[in-house]
Amino acid sequence: MSAHIIHDTAPLGALIRYTDHAPKPPARFTKKLAAWERRNGVGRLVKKDSARERPTYSSPASITLHEGNFASAGVILVTVMRTHSVDSDLTFEIVERPAIGMVRVLQDFGGNSELLHLAESREAAELWLAKNRHSAARLEDVTADEVGADVAQGRAAA
């Protein structure tokens, strides 16, 4: 499916795979492998931005995927995020949707919600929020209604 469909249908917290369908080059070709890895990967959907029209520029809608963190001694040093325009030529696939009972920790930025953390339960989300202070963060439960709507509309997780 396209990035546009992911933007319109995938819930925040879904695990998304993206690919350009090119074969993975051998490890000895480090530059080709690095280029391949930029166009093929998996990440958790953390933000969906709407299209923006400004007097000096315009940008299409986009999705942002959290691909991982690099940490040392329990401290996150680098967070890897990739933003893809809905016009991207890559192919996207929803690998996993958040399960019923999970809780999203969200924060609003510029009219859009950004996923800060996806917890297994409300207690775990409140504990995470107590340890990681964020102003104006809110909790949102993944409900049976949300999952049911996805199944009814033919968007069941793979």
C-alpha atoms as an extended CHARMM CRD file, in Angstrom:
* protein
*
       158  EXT
         1         1  MET       CA              0.0000000000        0.0000000000        0.0000000000  PROA      1               0.0000000000
         2         2  SER       CA              1.0550000000        3.5990000000       -0.3970000000  PROA      2               0.0000000000
         3         3  ALA       CA              2.1460000000        6.0550000000        2.2740000000  PROA      3               0.0000000000
         4         4  HSD       CA             -1.1100000000        7.9180000000        1.6240000000  PROA      4               0.0000000000
         5         5  ILE       CA             -3.1410000000        4.8690000000        2.6980000000  PROA      5               0.0000000000
         6         6  ILE       CA             -0.9520000000        4.4520000000        5.7920000000  PROA      6               0.0000000000
         7         7  HSD       CA             -1.5260000000        8.1420000000        6.6130000000  PROA      7               0.0000000000
         8         8  ASP       CA             -5.2850000000        7.7510000000        6.2590000000  PROA      8               0.0000000000
         9         9  THR       CA             -5.8660000000        4.3500000000        7.8930000000  PROA      9               0.0000000000
        10        10  ALA       CA             -3.0400000000        3.2070000000       10.1850000000  PROA      10              0.0000000000
        11        11  PRO       CA             -3.3820000000        4.0330000000       13.8880000000  PROA      11              0.0000000000
        12        12  LEU       CA             -0.5680000000        5.6560000000       15.8300000000  PROA      12              0.0000000000
        13        13  GLY       CA              1.5430000000        2.8970000000       17.3480000000  PROA      13              0.0000000000
        14        14  ALA       CA              1.2310000000        0.5450000000       14.3740000000  PROA      14              0.0000000000
        15        15  LEU       CA              4.3920000000       -1.1840000000       13.2070000000  PROA      15              0.0000000000
        16        16  ILE       CA              5.0190000000       -0.2710000000        9.5500000000  PROA      16              0.0000000000
        17        17  ARG       CA              7.3750000000       -1.9500000000        7.0660000000  PROA      17              0.0000000000
        18        18  TYR       CA              8.5380000000       -0.0130000000        4.0080000000  PROA      18              0.0000000000
        19        19  THR       CA             10.4560000000       -1.2040000000        0.9830000000  PROA      19              0.0000000000
        20        20  ASP       CA             11.5260000000       -0.3120000000       -2.5390000000  PROA      20              0.0000000000
        21        21  HSD       CA             11.5600000000       -4.0300000000       -3.5100000000  PROA      21              0.0000000000
        22        22  ALA       CA             15.2510000000       -3.9060000000       -4.4540000000  PROA      22              0.0000000000
        23        23  PRO       CA             17.3390000000       -6.9300000000       -3.4350000000  PROA      23              0.0000000000
        24        24  LYS       CA             19.5980000000       -6.4290000000       -0.4160000000  PROA      24              0.0000000000
        25        25  PRO       CA             23.2100000000       -5.9440000000       -1.5470000000  PROA      25              0.0000000000
        26        26  PRO       CA             26.0220000000       -7.9820000000        0.0050000000  PROA      26              0.0000000000
        27        27  ALA       CA             27.5600000000       -6.6050000000        3.2210000000  PROA      27              0.0000000000
        28        28  ARG       CA             30.8910000000       -5.9150000000        1.4880000000  PROA      28              0.0000000000
        29        29  PHE       CA             29.2260000000       -3.1100000000       -0.5100000000  PROA      29              0.0000000000
        30        30  THR       CA             28.8640000000       -0.7980000000        2.4700000000  PROA      30              0.0000000000
        31        31  LYS       CA             27.6490000000        2.3010000000        0.6010000000  PROA      31              0.0000000000
        32        32  LYS       CA             25.0970000000        0.3630000000       -1.4290000000  PROA      32              0.0000000000
        33        33  LEU       CA             23.9430000000       -1.4240000000        1.7270000000  PROA      33              0.0000000000
        34        34  ALA       CA             23.5440000000        1.8720000000        3.5930000000  PROA      34              0.0000000000
        35        35  ALA       CA             21.5110000000        3.3030000000        0.7060000000  PROA      35              0.0000000000
        36        36  TRP       CA             19.3500000000        0.1560000000        0.6420000000  PROA      36              0.0000000000
        37        37  GLU       CA             18.7500000000        0.3880000000        4.4190000000  PROA      37              0.0000000000
        38        38  ARG       CA             17.4970000000        3.9860000000        4.0170000000  PROA      38              0.0000000000
        39        39  ARG       CA             14.7680000000        2.7160000000        1.6610000000  PROA      39              0.0000000000
        40        40  ASN       CA             13.9170000000       -0.5710000000        3.3970000000  PROA      40              0.0000000000
        41        41  GLY       CA             13.0610000000       -0.9430000000        7.0600000000  PROA      41              0.0000000000
        42        42  VAL       CA             10.5170000000       -1.1410000000        9.8450000000  PROA      42              0.0000000000
        43        43  GLY       CA              9.3460000000        1.5130000000       12.2770000000  PROA      43              0.0000000000
        44        44  ARG       CA              6.5280000000        2.3950000000       14.6460000000  PROA      44              0.0000000000
        45        45  LEU       CA              4.1260000000        5.0790000000       13.3980000000  PROA      45              0.0000000000
        46        46  VAL       CA              4.5240000000        8.0120000000       15.7930000000  PROA      46              0.0000000000
        47        47  LYS       CA              3.1670000000       10.9820000000       13.8460000000  PROA      47              0.0000000000
        48        48  LYS       CA              0.9190000000       11.8440000000       10.9270000000  PROA      48              0.0000000000
        49        49  ASP       CA              1.3070000000       15.3930000000        9.6140000000  PROA      49              0.0000000000
        50        50  SER       CA             -1.2570000000       17.0830000000        7.4100000000  PROA      50              0.0000000000
        51        51  ALA       CA             -0.3510000000       18.9160000000        4.2340000000  PROA      51              0.0000000000
        52        52  ARG       CA              0.8690000000       22.4740000000        4.8500000000  PROA      52              0.0000000000
        53        53  GLU       CA              0.4530000000       25.5280000000        2.6780000000  PROA      53              0.0000000000
        54        54  ARG       CA              2.5660000000       28.5410000000        3.5640000000  PROA      54              0.0000000000
        55        55  PRO       CA              3.2080000000       31.7260000000        1.5890000000  PROA      55              0.0000000000
        56        56  THR       CA              6.7820000000       30.6490000000        0.8680000000  PROA      56              0.0000000000
        57        57  TYR       CA              6.4190000000       26.8620000000        0.5680000000  PROA      57              0.0000000000
        58        58  SER       CA              4.0300000000       23.9510000000        0.6280000000  PROA      58              0.0000000000
        59        59  SER       CA              4.5750000000       20.4140000000        1.8130000000  PROA      59              0.0000000000
        60        60  PRO       CA              2.4700000000       17.2840000000        1.3270000000  PROA      60              0.0000000000
        61        61  ALA       CA              1.1200000000       15.2100000000        4.1830000000  PROA      61              0.0000000000
        62        62  SER       CA              3.6550000000       12.8660000000        5.7770000000  PROA      62              0.0000000000
        63        63  ILE       CA              4.1340000000       10.0300000000        8.2390000000  PROA      63              0.0000000000
        64        64  THR       CA              6.9530000000        9.6740000000       10.7660000000  PROA      64              0.0000000000
        65        65  LEU       CA              8.2810000000        6.2830000000       11.8390000000  PROA      65              0.0000000000
        66        66  HSD       CA             10.3750000000        5.6420000000       14.9540000000  PROA      66              0.0000000000
        67        67  GLU       CA             13.0150000000        3.1120000000       13.9420000000  PROA      67              0.0000000000
        68        68  GLY       CA             14.9750000000        2.8130000000       17.1570000000  PROA      68              0.0000000000
        69        69  ASN       CA             17.2260000000        4.3260000000       19.7820000000  PROA      69              0.0000000000
        70        70  PHE       CA             20.9430000000        4.1690000000       20.4020000000  PROA      70              0.0000000000
        71        71  ALA       CA             21.7190000000        4.1730000000       24.1130000000  PROA      71              0.0000000000
        72        72  SER       CA             24.6750000000        3.9390000000       26.4420000000  PROA      72              0.0000000000
        73        73  ALA       CA             24.4420000000        3.0970000000       30.1440000000  PROA      73              0.0000000000
        74        74  GLY       CA             20.6620000000        3.3500000000       30.0110000000  PROA      74              0.0000000000
        75        75  VAL       CA             20.6670000000        6.8550000000       28.5090000000  PROA      75              0.0000000000
        76        76  ILE       CA             19.2230000000        7.3510000000       25.0280000000  PROA      76              0.0000000000
        77        77  LEU       CA             21.7870000000        9.2300000000       22.9660000000  PROA      77              0.0000000000
        78        78  VAL       CA             20.2220000000        9.1440000000       19.4920000000  PROA      78              0.0000000000
        79        79  THR       CA             16.6690000000        8.4870000000       18.3610000000  PROA      79              0.0000000000
        80        80  VAL       CA             16.2350000000        7.3930000000       14.7430000000  PROA      80              0.0000000000
        81        81  MET       CA             13.0790000000        8.7380000000       13.0700000000  PROA      81              0.0000000000
        82        82  ARG       CA             12.2470000000        8.6810000000        9.3610000000  PROA      82              0.0000000000
        83        83  THR       CA              9.6410000000       10.8990000000        7.7850000000  PROA      83              0.0000000000
        84        84  HSD       CA              8.0320000000        9.8140000000        4.5190000000  PROA      84              0.0000000000
        85        85  SER       CA              5.8880000000       12.0110000000        2.3140000000  PROA      85              0.0000000000
        86        86  VAL       CA              2.5510000000       10.5630000000        1.1730000000  PROA      86              0.0000000000
        87        87  ASP       CA              3.9860000000       11.0090000000       -2.3340000000  PROA      87              0.0000000000
        88        88  SER       CA              6.7730000000        8.4880000000       -1.5850000000  PROA      88              0.0000000000
        89        89  ASP       CA              7.4990000000        5.8300000000       -4.2060000000  PROA      89              0.0000000000
        90        90  LEU       CA              8.0770000000        3.2170000000       -1.4850000000  PROA      90              0.0000000000
        91        91  THR       CA              5.6230000000        0.4280000000       -0.6560000000  PROA      91              0.0000000000
        92        92  PHE       CA              4.2970000000        0.3180000000        2.9050000000  PROA      92              0.0000000000
        93        93  GLU       CA              2.7210000000       -2.4910000000        4.8990000000  PROA      93              0.0000000000
        94        94  ILE       CA              1.0970000000       -2.5790000000        8.3350000000  PROA      94              0.0000000000
        95        95  VAL       CA              2.9180000000       -5.3620000000       10.1650000000  PROA      95              0.0000000000
        96        96  GLU       CA              1.2110000000       -5.0220000000       13.5460000000  PROA      96              0.0000000000
        97        97  ARG       CA             -1.5020000000       -2.8600000000       15.0680000000  PROA      97              0.0000000000
        98        98  PRO       CA             -1.6930000000       -1.9020000000       18.7420000000  PROA      98              0.0000000000
        99        99  ALA       CA             -3.6280000000       -4.5380000000       20.7000000000  PROA      99              0.0000000000
       100       100  ILE       CA             -6.7760000000       -3.9170000000       22.7050000000  PROA      100             0.0000000000
       101       101  GLY       CA             -5.8520000000       -2.7400000000       26.1970000000  PROA      101             0.0000000000
       102       102  MET       CA             -2.6240000000       -1.0280000000       25.1770000000  PROA      102             0.0000000000
       103       103  VAL       CA             -2.3160000000        2.6560000000       26.0130000000  PROA      103             0.0000000000
       104       104  ARG       CA             -0.7830000000        5.4040000000       23.9000000000  PROA      104             0.0000000000
       105       105  VAL       CA              1.0570000000        8.2780000000       25.5650000000  PROA      105             0.0000000000
       106       106  LEU       CA              0.4460000000       11.2260000000       23.2370000000  PROA      106             0.0000000000
       107       107  GLN       CA              1.4670000000       14.8560000000       23.0740000000  PROA      107             0.0000000000
       108       108  ASP       CA              0.0200000000       17.4600000000       20.7290000000  PROA      108             0.0000000000
       109       109  PHE       CA              2.3720000000       19.5180000000       18.5600000000  PROA      109             0.0000000000
       110       110  GLY       CA              1.0820000000       22.0260000000       16.0400000000  PROA      110             0.0000000000
       111       111  GLY       CA             -2.3600000000       20.4740000000       15.7730000000  PROA      111             0.0000000000
       112       112  ASN       CA             -1.0520000000       16.9160000000       15.3620000000  PROA      112             0.0000000000
       113       113  SER       CA             -0.6490000000       14.2060000000       17.9780000000  PROA      113             0.0000000000
       114       114  GLU       CA              2.7270000000       12.5350000000       18.4000000000  PROA      114             0.0000000000
       115       115  LEU       CA              3.1440000000        9.1260000000       20.0140000000  PROA      115             0.0000000000
       116       116  LEU       CA              5.6630000000        9.3300000000       22.8410000000  PROA      116             0.0000000000
       117       117  HSD       CA              5.2400000000        5.7720000000       24.1240000000  PROA      117             0.0000000000
       118       118  LEU       CA              3.0610000000        2.7100000000       23.5760000000  PROA      118             0.0000000000
       119       119  ALA       CA              2.4420000000        0.8670000000       26.8480000000  PROA      119             0.0000000000
       120       120  GLU       CA              0.9630000000       -2.5690000000       27.5300000000  PROA      120             0.0000000000
       121       121  SER       CA             -1.5020000000       -1.1930000000       30.1120000000  PROA      121             0.0000000000
       122       122  ARG       CA             -2.7070000000        2.0370000000       31.7180000000  PROA      122             0.0000000000
       123       123  GLU       CA             -0.5650000000        1.3280000000       34.8000000000  PROA      123             0.0000000000
       124       124  ALA       CA              2.5420000000        0.9090000000       32.6410000000  PROA      124             0.0000000000
       125       125  ALA       CA              1.7170000000        4.1260000000       30.7580000000  PROA      125             0.0000000000
       126       126  GLU       CA              1.2890000000        6.0890000000       33.9950000000  PROA      126             0.0000000000
       127       127  LEU       CA              4.5600000000        4.6740000000       35.3300000000  PROA      127             0.0000000000
       128       128  TRP       CA              6.3810000000        5.6120000000       32.0980000000  PROA      128             0.0000000000
       129       129  LEU       CA              4.8890000000        9.1030000000       32.2310000000  PROA      129             0.0000000000
       130       130  ALA       CA              5.9760000000        9.5170000000       35.8670000000  PROA      130             0.0000000000
       131       131  LYS       CA              9.5660000000        8.6190000000       34.9180000000  PROA      131             0.0000000000
       132       132  ASN       CA              9.5740000000       10.6310000000       31.6650000000  PROA      132             0.0000000000
       133       133  ARG       CA              8.0170000000       14.0040000000       32.3330000000  PROA      133             0.0000000000
       134       134  HSD       CA              6.2580000000       15.5890000000       29.3750000000  PROA      134             0.0000000000
       135       135  SER       CA              4.0920000000       18.6650000000       29.6240000000  PROA      135             0.0000000000
       136       136  ALA       CA              0.5320000000       18.2730000000       28.3410000000  PROA      136             0.0000000000
       137       137  ALA       CA              0.9200000000       14.5470000000       27.6430000000  PROA      137             0.0000000000
       138       138  ARG       CA             -2.2770000000       12.5530000000       27.5950000000  PROA      138             0.0000000000
       139       139  LEU       CA             -3.1770000000        8.8710000000       27.6980000000  PROA      139             0.0000000000
       140       140  GLU       CA             -5.3710000000        7.1950000000       25.0810000000  PROA      140             0.0000000000
       141       141  ASP       CA             -6.6040000000        3.6130000000       25.3400000000  PROA      141             0.0000000000
       142       142  VAL       CA             -6.6530000000        1.2910000000       22.3420000000  PROA      142             0.0000000000
       143       143  THR       CA            -10.2610000000        0.1480000000       22.4240000000  PROA      143             0.0000000000
       144       144  ALA       CA            -12.1980000000       -2.7400000000       20.9480000000  PROA      144             0.0000000000
       145       145  ASP       CA            -14.1990000000       -0.1940000000       18.9290000000  PROA      145             0.0000000000
       146       146  GLU       CA            -11.0220000000        1.0150000000       17.1850000000  PROA      146             0.0000000000
       147       147  VAL       CA             -9.8400000000       -2.5110000000       16.3960000000  PROA      147             0.0000000000
       148       148  GLY       CA            -13.3710000000       -3.5200000000       15.3590000000  PROA      148             0.0000000000
       149       149  ALA       CA            -13.5920000000       -0.5820000000       12.9390000000  PROA      149             0.0000000000
       150       150  ASP       CA            -10.3540000000       -1.7010000000       11.2900000000  PROA      150             0.0000000000
       151       151  VAL       CA            -11.6800000000       -5.2550000000       10.8150000000  PROA      151             0.0000000000
       152       152  ALA       CA            -15.0800000000       -4.0490000000        9.5550000000  PROA      152             0.0000000000
       153       153  GLN       CA            -13.3780000000       -1.8200000000        6.9910000000  PROA      153             0.0000000000
       154       154  GLY       CA            -11.0990000000       -4.6220000000        5.7740000000  PROA      154             0.0000000000
       155       155  ARG       CA             -7.9620000000       -3.3630000000        7.4830000000  PROA      155             0.0000000000
       156       156  ALA       CA             -7.2270000000       -6.3290000000        9.7090000000  PROA      156             0.0000000000
       157       157  ALA       CA             -3.5640000000       -6.6390000000       10.6860000000  PROA      157             0.0000000000
       158       158  ALA       CA             -1.4460000000       -9.1290000000        8.8260000000  PROA      158             0.0000000000
